[in-house]
């Protein structure tokens, strides 16, 4: 008697279908695209939008990694055929731009990782796309909504916690609007990075289990990238919110890879030195609970690691 397949086995099966390309990959990608559209349209499902985007990027990046350019593009064309009924029903207005934000990063990072076999390079490609989002938003702007909607949001937050001063909430909303491009790009970059990590992890499960964990522990962006981030941070500190906060937005986006390097260093040193094996997960929890503080510490850790190379220092 055999039981239901384990979750890992099911993931490996789905990964194998994606890796082969063709109709099986197109059907899976179409299902992921429908999930992304549902996250955009269904009430309350918008909270799942980053997860839906990450899953789409994971599927596209895995296809690009395994099948190659021609097979990947052929599978995407087949997927478009499967989605034709949605297009005819009028769903193309949202689905097209949404898929662009999943397909382009997934293909770009997947092909970069396939050709150069460099996880840092693939992540830099995603970061460059996020920087492009910042620049485009600063040139074109984002819809700010009606003043009544803005006031309704402030009133709703005050009702949830009457101790929150409405004036400070309004000022916080002003700051968020000034940094809207950077915050949007940061959310997108986080979803793209998670999707690429999931796609590469699934590929490693098929080809060489444990390979992605080794790649992530070895993640380093180098001194040149650190100097770029230091320049962006210096500009952000000097200009603050001048020119709409562009310097601050760019610094936020460019710092995310160094945060990942800091996390990678925690994983690597935990394994190398035999520390408490749950330590990385404790760091993830603290990152969620105190994002600005722990995130800044991880960025500094990644920055310093590019000069001191902690992972290659002798054990004492």
Short mmCIF file of C-alpha atoms in Angstrom, two decimals:
data_model
loop_
_atom_site.label_atom_id
_atom_site.label_comp_id
_atom_site.label_asym_id
_atom_site.label_seq_id
_atom_site.Cartn_x
_atom_site.Cartn_y
_atom_site.Cartn_z
CA UNK A 1 0.00 0.00 0.00
CA UNK A 2 1.38 3.40 -0.97
CA UNK A 3 0.43 6.67 0.61
CA UNK A 4 0.05 10.09 -0.95
CA UNK A 5 3.28 11.50 -2.36
CA UNK A 6 5.22 13.79 -0.12
CA UNK A 7 5.11 17.52 -0.76
CA UNK A 8 8.72 17.44 -1.94
CA UNK A 9 7.91 14.68 -4.43
CA UNK A 10 4.98 16.66 -5.81
CA UNK A 11 7.18 19.71 -6.20
CA UNK A 12 9.78 17.61 -8.00
CA UNK A 13 7.08 16.31 -10.35
CA UNK A 14 5.88 19.82 -11.15
CA UNK A 15 9.48 20.94 -11.65
CA UNK A 16 10.07 18.06 -14.07
CA UNK A 17 7.00 19.06 -16.08
CA UNK A 18 8.23 22.65 -16.28
CA UNK A 19 11.74 21.57 -17.22
CA UNK A 20 10.55 19.60 -20.24
CA UNK A 21 8.74 22.57 -21.77
CA UNK A 22 5.88 22.09 -24.22
CA UNK A 23 2.22 21.74 -23.33
CA UNK A 24 2.80 20.45 -19.79
CA UNK A 25 4.90 23.50 -18.93
CA UNK A 26 2.42 25.79 -20.69
CA UNK A 27 -0.48 24.35 -18.68
CA UNK A 28 1.34 24.87 -15.36
CA UNK A 29 2.35 28.41 -16.29
CA UNK A 30 -1.22 29.17 -17.37
CA UNK A 31 -2.49 27.98 -13.98
CA UNK A 32 0.06 30.23 -12.24
CA UNK A 33 -1.03 33.15 -14.44
CA UNK A 34 -4.68 32.60 -13.48
CA UNK A 35 -3.62 32.67 -9.83
CA UNK A 36 -1.85 35.97 -10.43
CA UNK A 37 -4.97 37.40 -12.08
CA UNK A 38 -7.10 36.20 -9.16
CA UNK A 39 -4.79 37.98 -6.73
CA UNK A 40 -5.36 41.17 -8.70
CA UNK A 41 -9.14 40.89 -9.00
CA UNK A 42 -10.56 39.04 -6.00
CA UNK A 43 -11.32 41.09 -2.86
CA UNK A 44 -8.69 40.50 -0.20
CA UNK A 45 -6.58 38.32 -2.50
CA UNK A 46 -4.31 41.30 -3.24
CA UNK A 47 -2.46 40.42 -0.02
CA UNK A 48 -1.31 37.27 -1.84
CA UNK A 49 -0.07 39.24 -4.86
CA UNK A 50 3.68 39.07 -3.97
CA UNK A 51 3.39 35.30 -3.43
CA UNK A 52 1.53 34.84 -6.74
CA UNK A 53 4.14 36.95 -8.53
CA UNK A 54 6.99 34.97 -6.94
CA UNK A 55 5.41 31.66 -8.02
CA UNK A 56 5.11 32.91 -11.61
CA UNK A 57 8.74 34.06 -11.61
CA UNK A 58 9.77 30.67 -10.19
CA UNK A 59 8.02 28.84 -13.02
CA UNK A 60 9.42 31.09 -15.74
CA UNK A 61 12.96 31.07 -14.33
CA UNK A 62 12.98 27.27 -13.98
CA UNK A 63 11.80 26.95 -17.57
CA UNK A 64 14.55 29.33 -18.73
CA UNK A 65 17.18 27.48 -16.69
CA UNK A 66 16.30 24.01 -17.94
CA UNK A 67 14.71 24.32 -21.37
CA UNK A 68 16.78 27.13 -22.87
CA UNK A 69 15.66 30.17 -24.88
CA UNK A 70 13.89 28.50 -27.80
CA UNK A 71 11.96 25.94 -25.77
CA UNK A 72 11.07 28.56 -23.16
CA UNK A 73 9.67 30.99 -25.71
CA UNK A 74 7.75 28.17 -27.42
CA UNK A 75 6.19 27.18 -24.09
CA UNK A 76 5.19 30.79 -23.44
CA UNK A 77 3.48 30.96 -26.83
CA UNK A 78 1.56 27.77 -26.00
CA UNK A 79 0.61 29.30 -22.68
CA UNK A 80 -0.78 32.37 -24.45
CA UNK A 81 -2.97 30.04 -26.53
CA UNK A 82 -4.29 28.44 -23.35
CA UNK A 83 -5.04 31.87 -21.90
CA UNK A 84 -6.85 33.03 -25.05
CA UNK A 85 -10.33 32.54 -23.47
CA UNK A 86 -9.38 34.96 -20.67
CA UNK A 87 -8.21 37.47 -23.26
CA UNK A 88 -11.51 37.15 -25.13
CA UNK A 89 -13.43 37.66 -21.88
CA UNK A 90 -11.62 40.95 -21.29
CA UNK A 91 -9.01 39.85 -18.77
CA UNK A 92 -6.08 40.99 -20.89
CA UNK A 93 -6.16 44.53 -19.49
CA UNK A 94 -4.70 43.43 -16.15
CA UNK A 95 -3.19 40.09 -17.11
CA UNK A 96 -0.85 41.46 -19.77
CA UNK A 97 1.01 43.98 -17.58
CA UNK A 98 0.99 41.55 -14.63
CA UNK A 99 2.61 38.81 -16.69
CA UNK A 100 5.18 41.29 -18.02
CA UNK A 101 6.31 41.85 -14.42
CA UNK A 102 6.69 38.08 -14.03
CA UNK A 103 7.96 36.96 -17.44
CA UNK A 104 10.64 39.57 -18.05
CA UNK A 105 12.43 39.17 -14.67
CA UNK A 106 12.04 35.39 -14.73
CA UNK A 107 13.45 35.05 -18.24
CA UNK A 108 16.24 37.59 -17.72
CA UNK A 109 17.46 36.11 -14.43
CA UNK A 110 16.98 32.53 -15.60
CA UNK A 111 18.95 33.01 -18.80
CA UNK A 112 21.67 34.92 -16.92
CA UNK A 113 22.01 32.11 -14.39
CA UNK A 114 21.95 29.48 -17.14
CA UNK A 115 24.67 31.15 -19.23
CA UNK A 116 27.00 32.48 -16.51
CA UNK A 117 26.20 29.99 -13.71
CA UNK A 118 26.43 32.92 -11.30
CA UNK A 119 23.72 33.53 -8.71
CA UNK A 120 25.10 37.01 -7.87
CA UNK A 121 24.91 38.01 -11.54
CA UNK A 122 21.30 36.83 -11.82
CA UNK A 123 20.38 38.84 -8.72
CA UNK A 124 22.16 41.92 -10.08
CA UNK A 125 20.06 41.56 -13.26
CA UNK A 126 16.90 41.60 -11.14
CA UNK A 127 18.21 44.60 -9.20
CA UNK A 128 18.84 46.46 -12.45
CA UNK A 129 15.23 45.82 -13.48
CA UNK A 130 14.05 47.13 -10.10
CA UNK A 131 16.16 50.27 -10.56
CA UNK A 132 14.48 50.71 -13.96
CA UNK A 133 11.09 50.57 -12.20
CA UNK A 134 12.22 53.34 -9.82
CA UNK A 135 13.35 55.55 -12.70
CA UNK A 136 10.18 54.96 -14.73
CA UNK A 137 7.90 55.68 -11.77
CA UNK A 138 9.82 58.87 -10.98
CA UNK A 139 9.36 60.00 -14.56
CA UNK A 140 5.70 59.02 -14.99
CA UNK A 141 4.40 58.96 -11.42
CA UNK A 142 1.87 56.63 -9.80
CA UNK A 143 -1.84 57.28 -9.45
CA UNK A 144 -2.33 58.80 -5.99
CA UNK A 145 -6.06 58.27 -5.76
CA UNK A 146 -8.78 60.66 -4.65
CA UNK A 147 -8.31 62.78 -1.49
CA UNK A 148 -11.45 61.15 -0.07
CA UNK A 149 -9.87 57.72 -0.37
CA UNK A 150 -6.71 58.92 1.33
CA UNK A 151 -8.69 60.39 4.24
CA UNK A 152 -10.77 57.20 4.49
CA UNK A 153 -7.55 55.18 4.87
CA UNK A 154 -6.35 57.46 7.67
CA UNK A 155 -9.75 57.23 9.41
CA UNK A 156 -9.75 53.42 9.14
CA UNK A 157 -6.29 53.19 10.72
CA UNK A 158 -7.34 55.50 13.52
CA UNK A 159 -10.39 53.33 14.21
CA UNK A 160 -8.18 50.26 14.46
CA UNK A 161 -5.98 52.03 17.00
CA UNK A 162 -7.43 55.27 18.42
CA UNK A 163 -4.06 56.11 19.96
CA UNK A 164 -2.56 56.67 16.50
CA UNK A 165 -2.43 60.42 15.84
CA UNK A 166 -4.11 61.26 12.54
CA UNK A 167 -1.55 63.97 11.82
CA UNK A 168 1.37 61.58 12.03
CA UNK A 169 -0.47 59.04 9.87
CA UNK A 170 -1.06 61.69 7.24
CA UNK A 171 2.64 62.62 7.31
CA UNK A 172 3.56 58.94 6.98
CA UNK A 173 1.32 58.66 3.92
CA UNK A 174 3.04 61.71 2.42
CA UNK A 175 6.42 60.04 2.93
CA UNK A 176 5.18 56.81 1.37
CA UNK A 177 3.91 58.69 -1.66
CA UNK A 178 7.27 60.44 -2.04
CA UNK A 179 9.03 57.05 -1.94
CA UNK A 180 6.33 55.20 -3.88
CA UNK A 181 8.61 54.14 -6.73
CA UNK A 182 11.28 52.78 -4.41
CA UNK A 183 8.78 50.94 -2.21
CA UNK A 184 7.11 49.40 -5.26
CA UNK A 185 10.46 48.36 -6.71
CA UNK A 186 11.53 46.93 -3.35
CA UNK A 187 8.40 44.76 -3.15
CA UNK A 188 8.87 43.64 -6.75
CA UNK A 189 12.55 42.87 -6.22
CA UNK A 190 11.72 40.83 -3.11
CA UNK A 191 9.12 38.81 -5.04
CA UNK A 192 11.44 38.35 -8.04
CA UNK A 193 14.30 37.23 -5.80
CA UNK A 194 12.10 34.76 -3.95
CA UNK A 195 10.81 33.42 -7.27
CA UNK A 196 14.30 32.97 -8.68
CA UNK A 197 15.44 31.24 -5.48
CA UNK A 198 12.47 28.87 -5.64
CA UNK A 199 13.04 28.13 -9.32
CA UNK A 200 16.75 27.43 -8.83
CA UNK A 201 15.99 25.33 -5.74
CA UNK A 202 13.55 23.18 -7.73
CA UNK A 203 16.08 22.77 -10.52
CA UNK A 204 18.71 21.69 -7.98
CA UNK A 205 16.21 19.18 -6.57
CA UNK A 206 16.04 17.62 -10.04
CA UNK A 207 19.74 17.77 -10.93
CA UNK A 208 21.88 17.98 -7.80
CA UNK A 209 20.09 18.19 -4.45
CA UNK A 210 21.73 20.64 -2.08
CA UNK A 211 23.44 22.64 -4.82
CA UNK A 212 21.31 25.74 -4.30
CA UNK A 213 22.02 25.76 -0.54
CA UNK A 214 25.74 25.74 -1.32
CA UNK A 215 25.35 28.54 -3.87
CA UNK A 216 23.37 30.68 -1.45
CA UNK A 217 25.86 30.21 1.39
CA UNK A 218 28.64 31.35 -0.96
CA UNK A 219 26.73 34.45 -2.16
CA UNK A 220 29.02 37.50 -2.45
CA UNK A 221 28.59 40.57 -4.64
CA UNK A 222 32.13 41.91 -4.41
CA UNK A 223 33.76 45.21 -3.53
CA UNK A 224 32.70 47.02 -6.71
CA UNK A 225 29.03 46.48 -5.87
CA UNK A 226 29.66 47.54 -2.27
CA UNK A 227 31.20 50.80 -3.49
CA UNK A 228 28.12 51.36 -5.68
CA UNK A 229 25.84 50.88 -2.66
CA UNK A 230 28.00 53.14 -0.48
CA UNK A 231 27.78 55.86 -3.14
CA UNK A 232 24.00 55.50 -3.30
CA UNK A 233 23.68 55.62 0.51
CA UNK A 234 25.93 58.70 0.70
CA UNK A 235 23.79 60.42 -1.94
CA UNK A 236 20.62 59.46 -0.06
CA UNK A 237 21.97 60.89 3.20
CA UNK A 238 23.07 64.07 1.48
CA UNK A 239 20.02 64.71 -0.72
CA UNK A 240 17.35 63.11 1.53
CA UNK A 241 13.98 63.66 -0.16
CA UNK A 242 15.26 66.12 -2.73
CA UNK A 243 13.98 65.49 -6.27
CA UNK A 244 11.12 63.43 -4.86
CA UNK A 245 13.33 61.07 -2.89
CA UNK A 246 14.99 59.41 -5.90
CA UNK A 247 18.35 58.97 -4.13
CA UNK A 248 16.67 57.33 -1.12
CA UNK A 249 14.66 55.01 -3.37
CA UNK A 250 17.75 53.90 -5.29
CA UNK A 251 19.66 53.29 -2.07
CA UNK A 252 16.83 51.12 -0.73
CA UNK A 253 16.72 48.98 -3.86
CA UNK A 254 20.50 48.64 -4.29
CA UNK A 255 20.93 47.62 -0.64
CA UNK A 256 18.68 44.56 -0.90
CA UNK A 257 21.35 42.28 -2.48
CA UNK A 258 23.69 43.09 0.40
CA UNK A 259 20.93 42.16 2.84
CA UNK A 260 20.76 38.80 1.06
CA UNK A 261 24.54 38.48 1.37
CA UNK A 262 24.22 39.11 5.10
CA UNK A 263 21.63 36.33 5.36
CA UNK A 264 23.83 34.04 3.29
CA UNK A 265 26.72 34.72 5.66
CA UNK A 266 24.55 33.80 8.67
CA UNK A 267 23.65 30.49 6.99
CA UNK A 268 27.27 29.80 5.99
CA UNK A 269 28.79 30.57 9.39
CA UNK A 270 26.09 28.59 11.20
CA UNK A 271 26.95 25.52 9.12
CA UNK A 272 30.73 26.07 9.22
CA UNK A 273 31.07 26.78 12.93
CA UNK A 274 28.42 24.39 14.20
CA UNK A 275 26.27 27.10 15.77
CA UNK A 276 22.67 26.53 16.80
CA UNK A 277 21.09 25.30 13.57
CA UNK A 278 17.90 27.29 14.12
CA UNK A 279 19.83 30.56 14.24
CA UNK A 280 19.12 31.58 10.63
CA UNK A 281 15.38 31.13 11.18
CA UNK A 282 15.58 33.22 14.33
CA UNK A 283 17.22 35.94 12.23
CA UNK A 284 14.40 35.70 9.67
CA UNK A 285 11.85 36.10 12.46
CA UNK A 286 13.65 39.14 13.86
CA UNK A 287 13.83 40.56 10.32
CA UNK A 288 10.04 40.35 10.06
CA UNK A 289 9.46 41.85 13.52
CA UNK A 290 12.07 44.63 13.24
CA UNK A 291 12.72 45.08 9.53
CA UNK A 292 14.52 48.46 9.55
CA UNK A 293 16.89 47.58 12.39
CA UNK A 294 17.72 43.96 11.49
CA UNK A 295 17.70 44.75 7.77
CA UNK A 296 20.24 47.53 8.26
CA UNK A 297 22.48 45.24 10.33
CA UNK A 298 22.36 42.56 7.63
CA UNK A 299 23.22 45.11 4.93
CA UNK A 300 26.23 46.27 6.97
CA UNK A 301 27.24 42.65 7.52
CA UNK A 302 27.10 41.96 3.80
CA UNK A 303 28.98 45.17 3.06
CA UNK A 304 31.82 44.35 5.45
CA UNK A 305 31.97 40.75 4.23
CA UNK A 306 32.99 41.96 0.77
CA UNK A 307 36.23 43.25 2.31
CA UNK A 308 36.89 40.81 5.17
CA UNK A 309 35.52 37.62 3.54
CA UNK A 310 34.41 36.01 6.80
CA UNK A 311 33.67 32.63 5.18
CA UNK A 312 37.32 32.07 4.25
CA UNK A 313 38.79 33.19 7.57
CA UNK A 314 40.33 30.34 9.61
CA UNK A 315 38.33 28.84 12.43
CA UNK A 316 39.61 29.42 15.96
#
